mmCIF file of C-alpha atoms in Angstrom:
data_model
loop_
_atom_site.group_PDB
_atom_site.id
_atom_site.type_symbol
_atom_site.label_atom_id
_atom_site.label_comp_id
_atom_site.label_asym_id
_atom_site.label_seq_id
_atom_site.Cartn_x
_atom_site.Cartn_y
_atom_site.Cartn_z
ATOM 1 C CA MET A 1059 0.000 0.000 0.000
ATOM 2 C CA ILE A 1060 1.260 3.471 -0.830
ATOM 3 C CA LEU A 1061 0.478 6.312 1.531
ATOM 4 C CA LEU A 1062 0.464 9.776 0.064
ATOM 5 C CA LEU A 1063 0.892 12.583 2.557
ATOM 6 C CA SER A 1064 0.300 16.225 1.809
ATOM 7 C CA ILE A 1065 1.219 18.815 4.425
ATOM 8 C CA GLY A 1066 0.071 22.413 4.354
ATOM 9 C CA ILE A 1067 1.089 25.263 6.638
ATOM 10 C CA ALA A 1068 -1.521 27.723 7.843
ATOM 11 C CA THR A 1069 -0.940 31.005 9.576
ATOM 12 C CA VAL A 1070 -3.477 32.064 12.176
ATOM 13 C CA ARG A 1071 -4.397 35.743 12.134
ATOM 14 C CA ASP A 1072 -6.097 37.405 15.044
ATOM 15 C CA SER A 1073 -7.977 40.011 13.065
ATOM 16 C CA PRO A 1074 -8.393 41.293 9.509
ATOM 17 C CA ALA A 1075 -6.061 44.161 10.439
ATOM 18 C CA ASP A 1076 -3.266 41.576 10.615
ATOM 19 C CA TRP A 1077 -3.889 40.590 7.007
ATOM 20 C CA ASP A 1078 -1.382 42.147 4.696
ATOM 21 C CA ALA A 1079 -2.265 41.073 1.167
ATOM 22 C CA ASP A 1080 0.896 42.674 -0.180
ATOM 23 C CA SER A 1081 3.209 40.685 2.042
ATOM 24 C CA PRO A 1082 5.003 38.158 -0.209
ATOM 25 C CA ARG A 1083 5.390 35.612 2.547
ATOM 26 C CA ASP A 1084 1.625 35.550 3.186
ATOM 27 C CA ARG A 1085 0.433 35.193 -0.398
ATOM 28 C CA ALA A 1086 -1.180 31.898 -1.290
ATOM 29 C CA LYS A 1087 1.126 29.672 -3.224
ATOM 30 C CA PRO A 1088 0.029 26.776 -5.370
ATOM 31 C CA VAL A 1089 0.566 23.446 -3.684
ATOM 32 C CA ALA A 1090 2.353 20.921 -5.834
ATOM 33 C CA PRO A 1091 0.676 17.537 -6.074
ATOM 34 C CA ALA A 1092 2.174 14.847 -3.921
ATOM 35 C CA TYR A 1093 5.112 13.138 -5.536
ATOM 36 C CA ARG A 1094 4.579 9.592 -6.740
ATOM 37 C CA PRO A 1095 7.544 7.806 -8.286
ATOM 38 C CA SER A 1096 6.794 6.480 -11.754
ATOM 39 C CA SER A 1097 7.309 2.912 -10.553
ATOM 40 C CA ALA A 1098 4.599 3.252 -7.884
ATOM 41 C CA GLN A 1099 1.386 1.419 -8.594
ATOM 42 C CA PRO A 1100 -1.967 2.963 -7.702
ATOM 43 C CA GLU A 1101 -3.971 1.138 -5.071
ATOM 44 C CA ALA A 1102 -6.013 -1.687 -6.543
ATOM 45 C CA GLU A 1103 -9.709 -1.035 -6.966
ATOM 46 C CA PRO A 1104 -11.837 -3.126 -4.659
ATOM 47 C CA PRO A 1105 -13.416 -6.009 -6.543
ATOM 48 C CA SER A 1106 -16.898 -5.366 -7.841
ATOM 49 C CA PRO A 1107 -19.637 -7.846 -7.028
ATOM 50 C CA HIS A 1108 -20.847 -9.988 -9.891
ATOM 51 C CA GLY A 1109 -22.976 -13.010 -10.618
ATOM 52 C CA ALA A 1110 -21.785 -16.439 -11.663
ATOM 53 C CA ILE A 1111 -19.928 -16.231 -14.993
ATOM 54 C CA PRO A 1112 -20.415 -18.996 -17.561
ATOM 55 C CA ILE A 1113 -17.163 -20.633 -18.644
ATOM 56 C CA GLY A 1114 -17.023 -21.485 -22.310
ATOM 57 C CA GLY A 1115 -19.853 -21.106 -24.764
ATOM 58 C CA ALA A 1116 -23.187 -21.423 -22.979
ATOM 59 C CA ALA A 1117 -24.859 -21.762 -26.390
ATOM 60 C CA GLU A 1118 -22.979 -25.041 -26.885
ATOM 61 C CA TRP A 1119 -24.149 -26.622 -23.631
ATOM 62 C CA ILE A 1120 -27.313 -27.963 -25.291
ATOM 63 C CA THR A 1121 -27.186 -29.473 -28.773
ATOM 64 C CA ALA A 1122 -29.619 -31.118 -31.168
ATOM 65 C CA ASP A 1123 -28.349 -34.471 -29.869
ATOM 66 C CA ASP A 1124 -29.969 -33.619 -26.511
ATOM 67 C CA TYR A 1125 -33.480 -33.482 -28.031
ATOM 68 C CA PRO A 1126 -35.333 -36.412 -26.442
ATOM 69 C CA ALA A 1127 -36.196 -39.082 -29.040
ATOM 70 C CA ALA A 1128 -39.683 -39.555 -27.557
ATOM 71 C CA ALA A 1129 -40.363 -35.793 -27.820
ATOM 72 C CA LEU A 1130 -39.245 -35.840 -31.468
ATOM 73 C CA ALA A 1131 -41.574 -38.785 -32.178
ATOM 74 C CA ARG A 1132 -44.502 -36.904 -30.579
ATOM 75 C CA ASN A 1133 -43.610 -33.596 -32.349
ATOM 76 C CA GLU A 1134 -43.147 -31.842 -28.999
ATOM 77 C CA GLN A 1135 -41.418 -28.491 -28.820
ATOM 78 C CA GLY A 1136 -41.437 -25.524 -26.480
ATOM 79 C CA LYS A 1137 -39.555 -23.104 -24.256
ATOM 80 C CA VAL A 1138 -38.209 -24.172 -20.858
ATOM 81 C CA GLY A 1139 -37.281 -21.602 -18.207
ATOM 82 C CA VAL A 1140 -34.339 -22.986 -16.233
ATOM 83 C CA GLU A 1141 -32.836 -21.745 -12.977
ATOM 84 C CA LEU A 1142 -29.483 -23.180 -11.934
ATOM 85 C CA ALA A 1143 -28.308 -22.882 -8.341
ATOM 86 C CA ILE A 1144 -24.554 -22.246 -8.467
ATOM 87 C CA GLY A 1145 -22.485 -22.983 -5.369
ATOM 88 C CA ASP A 1146 -19.686 -20.781 -4.076
ATOM 89 C CA THR A 1147 -17.185 -22.976 -5.936
ATOM 90 C CA GLY A 1148 -18.968 -22.435 -9.272
ATOM 91 C CA SER A 1149 -20.451 -25.937 -9.319
ATOM 92 C CA ILE A 1150 -24.099 -26.555 -10.146
ATOM 93 C CA VAL A 1151 -25.962 -27.450 -6.970
ATOM 94 C CA ALA A 1152 -29.482 -27.794 -8.420
ATOM 95 C CA CYS A 1153 -31.571 -27.259 -11.532
ATOM 96 C CA ARG A 1154 -35.147 -26.012 -11.252
ATOM 97 C CA ILE A 1155 -37.731 -25.526 -13.979
ATOM 98 C CA SER A 1156 -39.068 -21.991 -13.555
ATOM 99 C CA GLU A 1157 -41.303 -22.219 -16.651
ATOM 100 C CA SER A 1158 -42.354 -25.548 -18.113
ATOM 101 C CA SER A 1159 -42.519 -26.210 -21.824
ATOM 102 C CA GLY A 1160 -45.584 -28.312 -21.110
ATOM 103 C CA HIS A 1161 -43.584 -31.447 -21.906
ATOM 104 C CA GLU A 1162 -41.759 -33.116 -19.032
ATOM 105 C CA SER A 1163 -39.274 -34.827 -21.343
ATOM 106 C CA LEU A 1164 -38.113 -31.436 -22.718
ATOM 107 C CA ASP A 1165 -37.967 -29.889 -19.240
ATOM 108 C CA GLN A 1166 -35.889 -32.770 -17.870
ATOM 109 C CA ALA A 1167 -33.608 -32.859 -20.930
ATOM 110 C CA ALA A 1168 -32.770 -29.162 -20.399
ATOM 111 C CA CYS A 1169 -31.713 -29.769 -16.778
ATOM 112 C CA ARG A 1170 -29.869 -32.974 -17.632
ATOM 113 C CA ALA A 1171 -27.778 -31.289 -20.352
ATOM 114 C CA LEU A 1172 -27.016 -28.219 -18.251
ATOM 115 C CA ARG A 1173 -26.027 -30.234 -15.191
ATOM 116 C CA SER A 1174 -23.581 -32.287 -17.243
ATOM 117 C CA ARG A 1175 -22.025 -29.473 -19.356
ATOM 118 C CA ALA A 1176 -22.500 -26.069 -17.744
ATOM 119 C CA ARG A 1177 -19.466 -24.640 -15.951
ATOM 120 C CA PHE A 1178 -19.209 -21.385 -14.015
ATOM 121 C CA ALA A 1179 -16.763 -19.116 -12.278
ATOM 122 C CA PRO A 1180 -18.420 -18.390 -8.922
ATOM 123 C CA ALA A 1181 -20.312 -15.204 -8.152
ATOM 124 C CA ARG A 1182 -18.475 -12.792 -5.854
ATOM 125 C CA ASP A 1183 -19.604 -10.275 -3.275
ATOM 126 C CA ALA A 1184 -18.264 -6.724 -2.872
ATOM 127 C CA ASN A 1185 -15.221 -8.074 -0.985
ATOM 128 C CA GLY A 1186 -14.376 -10.529 -3.763
ATOM 129 C CA THR A 1187 -15.467 -13.513 -1.694
ATOM 130 C CA PRO A 1188 -17.059 -16.362 -3.690
ATOM 131 C CA ILE A 1189 -20.781 -16.724 -2.960
ATOM 132 C CA ALA A 1190 -23.684 -18.902 -4.095
ATOM 133 C CA ALA A 1191 -25.902 -17.503 -6.860
ATOM 134 C CA THR A 1192 -28.546 -18.410 -9.405
ATOM 135 C CA TRP A 1193 -28.429 -18.298 -13.200
ATOM 136 C CA HIS A 1194 -31.586 -18.033 -15.316
ATOM 137 C CA ARG A 1195 -31.933 -18.960 -18.978
ATOM 138 C CA ASN A 1196 -34.516 -20.170 -21.445
ATOM 139 C CA VAL A 1197 -33.954 -23.293 -23.507
ATOM 140 C CA VAL A 1198 -35.996 -23.381 -26.690
ATOM 141 C CA TRP A 1199 -36.645 -26.807 -28.186
ATOM 142 C CA ARG A 1200 -37.659 -26.540 -31.855
ATOM 143 C CA LEU A 1201 -38.382 -29.429 -34.158
ATOM 144 C CA PRO A 1202 -35.963 -29.666 -37.072
ATOM 145 C CA SER A 1203 -37.394 -28.306 -40.311
#
């Protein structure tokens, strides 16, 4: 840590009659900024809090190969709202369906794929300490054209 110290000298006057604006020793002088050697590093900014950060391409965590065969046979498609609970190590603790597609096989396939492939850097609080968090996404299952 670098401590910068700036010292100023003030003269106490008893009354305005003591003020002599023409006195060179009493005129205000500009104060030079504190000296910092060029090799000195500024203090590091405190870490900013943030949510869990996906590692790798989140778009690649679910592929066409994950489409359940039974859902394909029944022409099922839809949007699944998924909420992942991310532990303070970045690992997935749980997967919850926040919005069902209306087809259990699609809902379960979304969680199954994300649990096996999703990776995260943990969320951090204002002190930079890893904390648990949640991550929300929609998975859209569309039948191939």
